[in-house]
Amino acid sequence: MAVAALLAGALVLGTAVIGPVIWGEAAETNDFTSLDQPASAAHPFGTDKLGRDILARVLVAARLSIGLAVAATAIGMVLGVLVGAVASMSGRRLRRFLAMMIGIAVAFPGLLLALFFAVIFGVGPRGAVLALGFAMAPGFARLTQTLAASVTSQDYVSAARALGVSRVRILVRHVLPNLAEPLIVNGTVAAGSALLAFAGLSYLGLGVQPPAYDWGRMLSEGLNSIYTNPSAALGPALAIVVSGLAFNLAGEFAAQAVGGRARVHRKVPALTVPPVPPSTLGAVRDAGGTGPEVDPGAGVAPDAGPGPSAASDDAHGTVLSVRDLQVRIPTADGMIRPVRGVDLDLAPGEAVGVLGESGSGKSLTALAIARLTHDPVRVDAGRLRFDGLDLRHRLGAAERTRLGTSLSMVFQDPMSSLNPTMRAGDQLAEVATEHQGTSWGPARARAVEQLRAVRLSAAERRARQLPYELSGGMRQRVMIAMGLMGDPRLIIADEPTTALDVTVQQQVLEVIQATRARTGAALLLISHDISVVSGVCDRVLVMYAGRVVEDLPVGALEQAHHPYTRALVEAVPTMETPREERLSSIPGRPPDPAALPTGCPFAPRCPRADRTCEIEPPLVRHGDRAVACHHPVEETL
Ligand SMILES: Nc1ncnc2c1ncn2[C@@H]1O[C@H](COP(=O)(O)OP(=O)(O)OP(=O)(O)O)[C@@H](O)[C@H]1O
């Protein structure tokens, strides 16, 4: 395939370049002694009405035919990519409108559209090129929109949005470079179609006009003498077919090459299922519930009444204060509420873990706090204050910059958290150039410095590498280092170690701890793994069915009051667990947000449930702990 594509491409392009130089004269020489001659040794495709050699004219016409097809494709690509990109990055209404318009345009047969535009732009090569370009644009717009949708949902685009990077810059730096390969592949194939379409327009008399000639016009002239000299039409017809095939072959080859490379890029080492670290709950005791620089009591506001520290806000020393956070999503089954009234306070430097089974609403809570939810997800809150900013309202440019530099997000999948087409160091440097107005050189030097700070070996070299050249643990460090480029007051880490094996997991957790110690940033660590949360955090919020059901210091996990927290803790085996003992598990499954039971959502799985649980219990605070249960467990585990 590669050899055939290269040969065909070289043949077609070579002819286009040298054709007029070598055969130009022969193509223009009239020979009135041999008019309209059939194929012969001297003229393999015969001669035309003026006795000119048809083969020479076919070879000369290659330049115009291919040049016009390429020009039309370029116009179609530029226009289409522009419209598709705007559609993918714009607000909901404009996006829907553009998607609808693109859909309508795509539904028309391309040649019909081209004929329509040819009438508008006028007869002649310029009009035909514009007509074809406009006719090709909807296809490229649809392709761009579809491809961009998959890129804009990637974590690195979310991270850039969290940094407050403007839409245009996100488009130029993060989205378009990732669309380049599939667009080029499609462009190559489309150029083959454009060649055929252009020949069609010229054949119909709408394209190239005499005395200029391309294959379409030659085909039209040849067909006039099809009964006396069939080879006159055969020459240009063969040229169109061979060139069309060459473009398609090149496109196929490019697609295979790109596909192969993408597969190599995506090749990640097989993940081992992390064994449960020894003495998980021992770690809870050892950690004593405090991070290196954290005041153990910092998370509990002294005036906390009902509900967690109800009177505290940033004026009272919290870096993050959330009240009644609600996330609603319209679905085919109606509106679901995966997050139902979460309250949360984080003191500066405090580390709070959010625990819960899959689907309990942990990630949506984090995304809603960071304002990173997408349409159609709706977020409401009674209060959503971070570092003096009211995140419920639209932020101005300066506020966005502050949010970008003081809130750092670390996502689960380190591969999708980084732009695959940008070098690691450049991605870090962008934070400084974007927000601190630093020029590129110093920003790049700071990036290397921060990579060193997260203990990335050979930081200088790593900064020059693309994400796929780094291991999972390295990529996660790069993400953490990216947060360090600003002045983080809060790090939100959503399952930051789930995709890593257990030794790398430990290293990344250490880096997060060291980062907190160095910057004094608070940490909101989302995980379904008790050992991770208990090794790092001061306090734990346990979520179930979109609500916080228990809030307790990490050291009190073994004395948890909520039967769900108890069940989670008991489900973790330790080194002391006898091998022959059956591991404890929680019966049943977490409820589907689309079909929440009335009353306590944990009741169907709870051994302590009775009729009282038909009413959903509120979160009731006792000192530094809060629990939402009618029958809390009192005894020690
Ligand atoms: N865009 C969406 N549309 C519909 N439902 C959604 C959407 N995003 C999340 N959900 C649903 O909301 C619920 C909570 O999701 P979320 O990702 O917050 O859970 P989680 O606790 O973080 O789980 P996991 O650990 O698996 O990520 C899940 O049931 C999920 O299916």
XYZ file of C-alpha atoms and ligand atoms in Angstrom:
668
model
C 0.000 0.000 0.000
C 2.759 2.411 0.985
C 4.777 1.728 -2.162
C 1.716 1.964 -4.414
C 0.611 5.215 -2.761
C 4.055 6.741 -3.049
C 4.469 5.697 -6.697
C 1.015 6.913 -7.726
C 1.447 10.178 -5.793
C 4.891 10.788 -7.298
C 3.585 10.034 -10.788
C 0.625 12.409 -10.532
C 2.402 15.246 -8.739
C 5.514 14.848 -10.887
C 3.419 15.130 -14.027
C 1.658 18.212 -12.670
C 5.002 19.894 -11.974
C 6.987 18.977 -15.075
C 4.182 18.293 -17.575
C 3.842 21.829 -19.010
C 7.643 22.243 -19.107
C 8.336 19.087 -21.108
C 5.209 18.619 -23.220
C 3.961 22.213 -23.342
C 5.158 22.825 -26.877
C 3.903 19.508 -28.290
C 0.508 20.160 -26.700
C 0.178 23.498 -28.498
C 1.578 22.561 -31.928
C -1.147 22.444 -34.557
C -0.709 19.858 -37.324
C -3.281 20.413 -40.041
C -2.078 17.302 -41.883
C -3.358 15.005 -39.135
C -6.635 16.349 -37.766
C -8.801 14.137 -35.529
C -6.533 11.122 -36.018
C -7.173 7.880 -34.116
C -4.508 6.323 -31.861
C -1.209 5.547 -33.580
C 2.415 4.969 -32.640
C 3.161 8.691 -33.071
C 0.023 9.766 -31.167
C -0.979 7.054 -28.613
C -4.317 8.811 -27.883
C -4.694 10.319 -31.323
C -4.985 14.019 -32.180
C -7.688 16.665 -31.685
C -9.469 18.919 -34.174
C -6.350 21.046 -34.668
C -4.026 18.064 -34.959
C -2.553 18.529 -31.453
C -1.250 15.444 -29.656
C -3.831 14.395 -27.045
C -1.351 12.566 -24.807
C 0.805 15.692 -24.567
C -2.280 17.762 -23.740
C -3.388 15.263 -21.050
C 0.040 15.488 -19.426
C 0.065 19.297 -19.596
C -3.525 19.535 -18.245
C -2.417 17.673 -15.088
C -1.166 20.916 -13.509
C -4.420 22.838 -13.918
C -6.659 19.869 -13.082
C -4.794 18.949 -9.906
C -4.075 22.540 -8.895
C -7.749 23.515 -9.090
C -8.845 20.399 -7.193
C -6.313 21.077 -4.444
C -7.340 24.745 -4.257
C -11.027 23.796 -3.951
C -10.185 21.258 -1.240
C -8.135 23.833 0.656
C -11.010 26.322 0.563
C -13.463 23.641 1.677
C -11.170 22.552 4.509
C -10.451 26.037 5.838
C -14.100 27.068 5.710
C -15.354 23.788 7.125
C -12.815 23.639 9.948
C -13.612 27.232 10.862
C -17.367 26.667 11.006
C -17.018 23.286 12.752
C -14.600 24.688 15.323
C -16.814 27.698 16.066
C -19.790 25.353 16.362
C -17.992 23.103 18.820
C -16.712 25.893 21.054
C -19.720 28.215 21.064
C -22.590 28.456 23.517
C -25.487 26.032 23.470
C -27.820 27.990 21.192
C -25.289 28.939 18.533
C -23.859 25.409 18.628
C -27.274 23.889 18.012
C -28.049 26.347 15.244
C -24.737 25.736 13.461
C -25.082 21.959 13.901
C -28.519 22.148 12.321
C -27.261 24.239 9.391
C -24.308 21.902 8.853
C -26.694 18.928 8.963
C -28.922 20.474 6.312
C -25.956 21.333 4.065
C -24.462 17.850 4.440
C -27.791 16.319 3.422
C -27.513 17.860 -0.080
C -25.549 15.869 -2.696
C -22.151 17.566 -3.075
C -22.335 18.019 -6.851
C -25.777 19.633 -6.617
C -24.414 22.082 -4.073
C -21.428 22.749 -6.332
C -23.731 23.448 -9.291
C -25.776 25.792 -7.123
C -22.669 27.705 -6.023
C -21.247 27.660 -9.578
C -24.314 29.604 -10.688
C -23.738 32.105 -7.874
C -19.985 32.513 -8.362
C -20.156 32.537 -12.160
C -18.756 30.392 -14.970
C -14.981 29.926 -15.075
C -12.211 28.323 -13.057
C -12.382 30.831 -10.185
C -16.147 30.409 -9.812
C -15.826 26.621 -10.036
C -13.083 26.488 -7.399
C -15.163 28.617 -5.027
C -18.278 26.588 -5.794
C -16.547 23.296 -5.082
C -14.853 24.680 -1.967
C -18.180 25.884 -0.573
C -19.797 22.583 -1.468
C -17.077 20.644 0.371
C -17.133 22.854 3.475
C -20.179 21.261 5.203
C -18.512 17.826 5.170
C -15.385 19.219 6.819
C -17.491 21.229 9.265
C -19.355 18.091 10.353
C -16.088 16.171 10.680
C -14.456 18.955 12.698
C -17.455 19.290 14.957
C -17.545 15.568 15.665
C -13.805 15.295 16.239
C -13.709 18.464 18.346
C -16.508 17.131 20.540
C -14.330 14.183 21.497
C -11.350 16.451 22.183
C -13.255 19.092 24.162
C -14.467 16.430 26.575
C -10.872 15.488 27.387
C -9.503 16.363 30.794
C -6.713 18.548 29.388
C -9.285 20.831 27.818
C -11.147 20.903 31.146
C -7.848 21.700 32.828
C -7.242 24.556 30.376
C -10.761 25.828 31.031
C -10.112 25.625 34.758
C -7.009 27.721 34.174
C -9.213 30.335 32.544
C -7.615 29.929 29.107
C -9.790 31.723 26.527
C -11.943 29.749 24.082
C -9.994 30.906 21.066
C -6.710 29.886 22.642
C -8.124 26.513 23.697
C -9.229 26.040 20.111
C -5.880 26.982 18.620
C -3.586 25.347 21.157
C -5.506 22.293 22.281
C -8.310 21.363 19.914
C -7.102 22.021 16.359
C -3.647 20.391 16.697
C -5.400 17.215 17.808
C -7.640 17.261 14.762
C -4.826 17.834 12.295
C -4.109 14.207 11.488
C -7.644 12.981 10.738
C -8.371 16.194 8.850
C -5.320 15.782 6.628
C -6.248 12.180 5.923
C -9.778 13.200 4.982
C -8.491 16.170 3.011
C -6.356 13.885 0.849
C -9.297 11.643 0.046
C -11.514 14.681 -0.543
C -8.983 16.090 -3.033
C -9.554 12.948 -5.150
C -13.300 13.585 -5.098
C -12.714 17.270 -5.882
C -10.722 16.233 -8.942
C -13.653 14.191 -10.206
C -16.144 16.929 -9.346
C -14.023 19.573 -11.063
C -13.772 17.447 -14.182
C -17.569 17.204 -13.996
C -17.992 20.987 -13.814
C -15.582 21.552 -16.714
C -17.331 18.820 -18.663
C -20.597 20.694 -18.158
C -18.933 23.883 -19.364
C -18.988 25.524 -15.912
C -15.299 25.103 -15.118
C -12.208 25.827 -17.175
C -12.952 27.907 -20.299
C -11.107 27.884 -23.669
C -8.359 28.354 -24.587
C -7.315 26.916 -21.175
C -8.030 23.229 -20.753
C -8.193 20.660 -18.018
C -9.123 16.988 -18.095
C -12.828 17.721 -17.751
C -12.839 19.967 -20.789
C -10.730 17.495 -22.774
C -13.165 14.750 -21.825
C -16.049 16.836 -23.077
C -14.253 17.510 -26.406
C -13.223 13.865 -26.726
C -16.784 12.682 -26.270
C -17.854 14.740 -29.286
C -15.726 12.456 -31.472
C -16.315 9.249 -29.502
C -17.423 7.294 -32.627
C -14.541 8.366 -34.854
C -11.734 8.564 -32.258
C -12.632 6.964 -28.908
C -9.056 7.356 -27.609
C -9.510 11.145 -27.462
C -11.880 10.673 -24.497
C -9.940 7.730 -23.085
C -6.786 9.796 -22.405
C -8.321 12.377 -20.039
C -10.658 9.732 -18.566
C -7.678 7.548 -17.644
C -5.866 10.555 -16.172
C -8.883 11.384 -13.978
C -9.219 7.794 -12.777
C -5.499 7.318 -12.084
C -5.199 10.650 -10.244
C -8.386 10.037 -8.265
C -7.055 6.635 -7.251
C -3.665 8.133 -6.355
C -5.302 10.633 -3.990
C -7.464 7.948 -2.417
C -4.522 5.613 -2.037
C -2.486 8.371 -0.412
C -5.402 9.078 1.941
C -5.718 5.402 2.834
C -1.998 5.172 3.435
C -2.008 8.298 5.589
C -4.980 6.918 7.558
C -3.162 3.657 8.189
C 0.045 5.425 9.148
C -1.810 7.764 11.519
C -3.863 4.885 12.931
C -0.699 2.886 13.537
C 0.993 5.802 15.251
C -2.054 6.498 17.353
C -2.049 2.868 18.429
C 1.586 3.142 19.421
C 0.848 6.358 21.329
C -1.994 4.815 23.176
C -0.058 1.742 24.155
C 0.045 1.908 27.922
C 1.578 -0.679 30.186
C -0.982 -3.158 31.420
C -2.275 -2.077 34.777
C -1.919 -4.492 37.602
C -4.849 -4.738 39.968
C -3.478 -2.992 43.034
C -3.370 -5.309 46.007
C -4.739 -3.840 49.201
C -1.776 -2.239 50.968
C -0.814 -3.881 54.220
C -2.590 -2.716 57.308
C -4.777 -0.189 55.615
C -6.448 0.865 58.789
C -3.115 0.841 60.563
C -2.225 3.656 58.205
C -5.225 5.535 59.523
C -3.909 5.263 63.041
C -0.348 6.132 62.026
C -1.394 9.110 60.010
C -3.288 10.338 62.998
C -5.487 12.223 60.617
C -3.074 15.064 60.020
C -1.072 16.088 57.016
C 2.402 17.493 57.556
C 1.470 21.116 57.934
C -2.133 20.957 58.925
C -3.692 21.990 62.159
C -5.730 18.936 63.147
C -8.732 20.965 64.086
C -8.574 23.350 61.201
C -11.454 21.803 59.272
C -14.025 22.178 62.001
C -15.386 25.638 62.411
C -15.834 26.403 66.093
C -19.262 27.861 65.601
C -20.533 24.935 63.611
C -24.181 24.532 64.346
C -26.462 22.250 62.462
C -24.802 21.538 59.112
C -21.063 21.756 58.714
C -19.716 25.040 59.979
C -22.728 26.932 58.837
C -21.415 30.347 59.799
C -18.031 30.022 58.180
C -17.052 31.546 54.860
C -13.784 32.892 53.522
C -14.017 35.718 56.052
C -13.950 32.952 58.702
C -10.899 31.317 57.256
C -12.252 28.761 54.827
C -10.749 28.516 51.392
C -13.786 26.721 50.003
C -17.313 26.991 51.291
C -20.184 25.158 49.632
C -23.808 25.051 50.701
C -26.628 23.050 49.228
C -24.794 22.104 46.042
C -27.235 20.560 43.600
C -26.449 18.994 40.248
C -29.309 18.184 37.922
C -29.112 16.480 34.534
C -31.997 16.164 32.084
C -32.107 12.624 30.690
C -34.518 10.552 28.613
C -35.993 9.288 31.917
C -36.556 12.822 33.186
C -34.440 15.079 35.391
C -31.950 13.216 37.585
C -30.225 14.708 40.654
C -26.880 12.962 41.070
C -25.770 15.565 43.677
C -28.446 16.527 46.195
C -27.518 19.275 48.593
C -23.835 18.851 49.440
C -22.378 21.119 52.137
C -18.629 21.407 52.393
C -16.023 23.625 54.052
C -12.288 23.443 53.578
C -9.880 25.361 55.784
C -6.579 26.527 54.267
C -4.177 23.603 54.149
C -6.822 21.086 55.165
C -7.065 17.774 53.330
C -10.540 16.355 52.959
C -11.268 13.044 51.302
C -14.518 12.250 49.545
C -15.321 8.562 49.713
C -18.124 6.588 48.144
C -18.956 3.856 45.696
C -19.068 4.472 41.982
C -21.988 6.699 41.025
C -22.344 8.365 44.421
C -21.743 11.810 42.889
C -18.131 12.428 43.940
C -16.787 13.511 40.553
C -19.799 15.657 39.726
C -19.386 17.415 43.081
C -15.761 18.205 42.230
C -16.548 19.285 38.676
C -19.418 21.461 39.855
C -17.156 23.176 42.401
C -14.530 23.844 39.720
C -17.208 25.003 37.262
C -16.180 22.334 34.818
C -19.524 20.726 34.086
C -20.750 20.718 30.502
C -24.175 21.171 29.055
C -26.765 19.830 29.855
C -25.549 19.476 33.453
C -27.061 22.195 35.673
C -25.459 23.335 38.875
C -27.137 25.302 41.675
C -25.845 26.192 45.089
C -26.874 28.292 48.047
C -23.228 29.209 48.383
C -20.187 28.380 46.274
C -17.293 30.493 47.453
C -13.666 29.791 46.716
C -10.830 32.017 47.793
C -13.071 35.086 47.962
C -14.734 34.370 44.592
C -18.433 33.676 44.235
C -18.384 30.860 41.709
C -22.141 30.903 41.217
C -21.811 33.926 38.995
C -20.079 34.537 35.691
C -16.502 35.566 36.425
C -14.705 38.527 34.914
C -11.335 38.093 33.213
C -9.334 38.971 36.341
C -11.409 36.630 38.489
C -11.021 33.826 35.972
C -7.283 34.289 36.099
C -7.358 34.137 39.879
C -9.456 30.994 39.791
C -7.101 29.500 37.221
C -3.998 30.074 39.291
C -5.423 29.263 42.711
C -7.426 26.146 41.876
C -5.509 23.156 40.643
C -7.212 20.086 39.196
C -5.658 16.631 38.978
C -7.736 14.125 37.050
C -7.817 10.350 37.072
C -6.474 9.576 33.636
C -3.081 11.224 33.245
C -3.040 10.478 29.506
C -6.223 12.386 28.786
C -5.240 15.117 31.254
C -2.478 16.372 29.003
C -2.648 17.630 25.470
C -1.019 14.812 23.451
C 0.384 17.220 20.862
C 2.136 19.588 23.285
C 5.424 18.999 25.048
C 5.073 18.605 28.807
C 7.178 21.690 29.571
C 5.226 23.832 27.093
C 1.943 22.880 28.728
C 3.262 24.042 32.079
C 4.812 27.184 30.646
C 1.477 28.117 29.082
C 0.039 28.612 32.580
C 2.647 31.288 33.325
C 2.409 33.017 29.940
C -1.386 32.953 30.035
C -1.928 34.153 33.573
C 1.168 35.835 34.829
C 2.154 37.582 31.616
C 5.552 35.875 31.863
C 7.472 35.720 28.603
C 8.138 32.320 27.070
C 11.796 31.838 28.143
C 11.348 32.444 31.887
C 8.025 30.561 31.820
C 9.767 27.538 30.325
C 12.536 27.744 32.951
C 9.917 27.854 35.708
C 8.191 24.859 34.187
C 11.391 22.817 34.481
C 11.815 24.046 38.051
C 8.312 22.859 38.954
C 8.896 19.508 37.278
C 11.909 19.148 39.556
C 9.745 20.126 42.529
C 7.487 17.141 41.863
C 10.627 14.970 41.824
C 10.528 14.191 38.131
C 13.942 12.835 37.214
C 15.782 14.463 34.270
C 13.242 17.306 34.377
C 14.973 19.203 31.570
C 14.611 16.274 29.187
C 11.107 15.358 30.347
C 9.968 18.924 29.665
C 10.813 18.382 26.006
C 8.860 15.131 25.781
C 5.333 14.548 24.590
C 2.871 12.979 27.044
C 2.931 9.564 25.392
C 6.671 9.394 26.026
C 6.094 9.636 29.789
C 4.880 6.900 32.114
C 1.524 7.184 33.913
C 3.160 8.273 37.180
C 5.285 10.883 35.379
C 2.223 12.294 33.635
C 0.427 12.602 36.942
C 3.434 14.498 38.349
C 3.326 16.791 35.333
C -0.339 17.491 36.128
C 0.528 18.288 39.736
C 3.433 20.471 38.590
C 1.014 22.305 36.300
C -1.061 23.226 39.345
C 2.128 24.485 41.004
C 2.789 26.957 38.206
C 0.123 29.183 39.726
C -0.332 29.810 43.419
C -2.629 26.945 44.407
C -4.906 27.467 47.376
C -6.841 24.302 46.642
C -5.954 21.099 44.819
C -8.898 19.008 43.680
C -7.659 15.536 42.856
C -10.265 13.206 41.342
C -9.083 9.614 41.679
C -5.507 10.736 40.945
C -3.979 7.324 41.527
C -6.677 4.942 40.337
C -5.011 4.388 36.964
C -1.578 3.818 38.504
C -0.039 0.699 39.953
C 0.400 0.550 43.677
C 4.060 1.630 43.968
C 3.631 4.576 41.627
C 0.395 5.370 43.472
C 2.375 5.749 46.689
C 4.926 8.040 45.017
C 2.220 10.257 43.536
C 0.472 10.516 46.915
C 3.787 11.533 48.466
C 4.231 14.214 45.824
C 0.715 15.516 46.544
C 1.551 15.590 50.270
C 4.851 17.380 49.674
C 3.120 19.865 47.375
C 0.606 20.665 50.085
C 3.388 21.089 52.615
C 5.244 23.457 50.298
C 2.304 25.582 49.170
C -0.095 25.324 52.107
C -2.843 24.432 49.635
C -5.960 22.642 50.795
C -6.772 19.306 49.190
C -10.059 17.771 48.132
C -9.194 14.180 47.343
C -11.840 12.080 45.654
C -11.427 8.366 45.833
C -13.280 5.141 46.296
C -10.191 3.740 48.044
C -10.213 4.113 51.834
C -6.488 3.413 52.071
C -5.680 6.345 49.776
C -7.961 8.755 51.628
C -6.893 7.628 55.082
C -3.210 7.915 54.225
C -3.479 11.525 53.052
C -6.518 13.286 54.501
C -7.522 14.866 57.785
C -11.241 14.515 57.333
C -13.514 12.315 55.282
C -16.860 12.999 53.689
C -18.726 9.840 52.793
C -21.138 10.236 49.898
C -24.067 8.029 49.042
C -26.672 8.650 46.337
C -25.577 12.253 45.843
C -25.516 13.274 49.511
C -22.925 13.474 52.255
C -24.060 10.812 54.718
C -21.161 11.111 57.133
C -18.472 13.680 57.894
C -15.785 12.539 60.307
C -12.079 12.885 61.125
C -10.072 10.231 59.316
C -8.880 8.774 62.617
C -12.498 8.042 63.565
C -13.211 5.849 60.527
C -13.221 2.723 62.673
C -15.800 4.317 64.930
C -17.957 5.538 62.028
C -21.604 5.965 62.952
C -23.212 5.492 59.538
C -23.855 1.832 58.650
C -22.672 2.601 55.097
C -19.304 3.975 56.244
C -19.002 0.979 58.556
C -19.675 -1.371 55.672
C -17.088 0.406 53.511
C -14.452 0.133 56.256
C -15.260 -3.511 56.972
C -15.015 -4.363 53.274
C -11.291 -3.486 53.336
C -9.154 -6.491 54.241
C -5.972 -5.909 56.265
C -2.852 -7.996 56.751
C -4.494 -9.337 59.924
C -7.582 -10.577 58.077
C -7.476 -14.415 58.195
C -7.102 -15.843 54.687
C -9.910 -18.338 55.165
C -12.350 -15.639 56.279
C -14.934 -14.516 53.726
C -14.374 -10.898 52.815
C -17.214 -8.671 53.848
C -19.134 -6.938 51.074
C -22.074 -4.573 50.926
C -25.160 -6.368 49.601
C -26.990 -4.879 46.635
C -25.923 -1.952 44.475
C -25.950 1.789 44.883
C -29.232 3.258 43.627
C -29.573 4.614 40.123
C -30.018 8.418 40.296
C -32.943 7.978 37.882
C -34.761 5.693 40.352
C -33.919 6.819 43.882
C -35.976 5.078 46.557
C -38.040 7.299 48.840
C -36.611 7.752 52.314
C -33.046 6.804 53.150
C -31.449 5.641 49.869
C -29.198 3.220 51.785
C -32.158 1.545 53.542
C -32.607 -1.281 50.959
C -29.013 -2.420 51.711
C -28.919 -1.572 55.414
C -29.211 -4.218 58.152
C -30.463 -1.590 60.619
C -33.226 -0.175 58.438
C -36.796 -0.071 59.728
C -39.914 1.979 59.019
C -38.333 5.165 60.349
C -36.010 5.043 57.363
C -38.916 5.746 55.024
C -38.093 9.374 55.768
C -34.671 10.474 54.523
C -32.545 11.397 57.566
C -30.926 14.863 57.659
C -27.196 15.290 58.254
C -26.982 15.990 61.982
C -23.805 17.428 63.450
C -22.317 16.440 66.819
C -19.098 18.339 67.489
C -16.591 17.567 64.774
C -18.706 14.815 63.264
C -21.938 14.654 61.339
C -24.076 11.718 60.307
C -27.270 11.263 58.333
C -28.829 8.150 59.853
C -31.843 7.303 62.038
C -29.968 4.356 63.574
C -26.297 5.307 63.869
C -23.873 2.623 65.021
C -22.404 3.486 68.397
C -20.037 0.638 69.284
C -16.360 0.557 68.269
C -15.402 -1.705 65.387
N -23.545 13.721 31.836
C -24.258 12.844 32.547
N -25.468 12.442 32.109
C -26.220 11.570 32.829
N -25.826 11.039 34.004
C -24.634 11.394 34.480
C -23.769 12.316 33.786
N -22.643 12.492 34.510
C -22.777 11.706 35.603
N -23.960 11.056 35.588
C -24.480 10.131 36.613
O -24.376 10.772 37.855
C -24.024 9.844 38.854
C -22.857 10.376 39.636
O -21.708 10.433 38.765
P -20.236 10.728 39.299
O -19.322 10.625 38.148
O -20.226 11.978 40.085
O -20.032 9.488 40.272
P -18.718 9.103 41.090
O -19.141 8.930 42.496
O -17.638 10.059 40.846
O -18.414 7.692 40.466
P -17.058 7.161 39.807
O -16.176 6.815 40.958
O -17.508 5.969 39.036
O -16.544 8.271 38.942
C -23.738 8.524 38.163
O -24.859 7.675 38.323
C -23.574 8.910 36.725
O -24.036 7.874 35.904
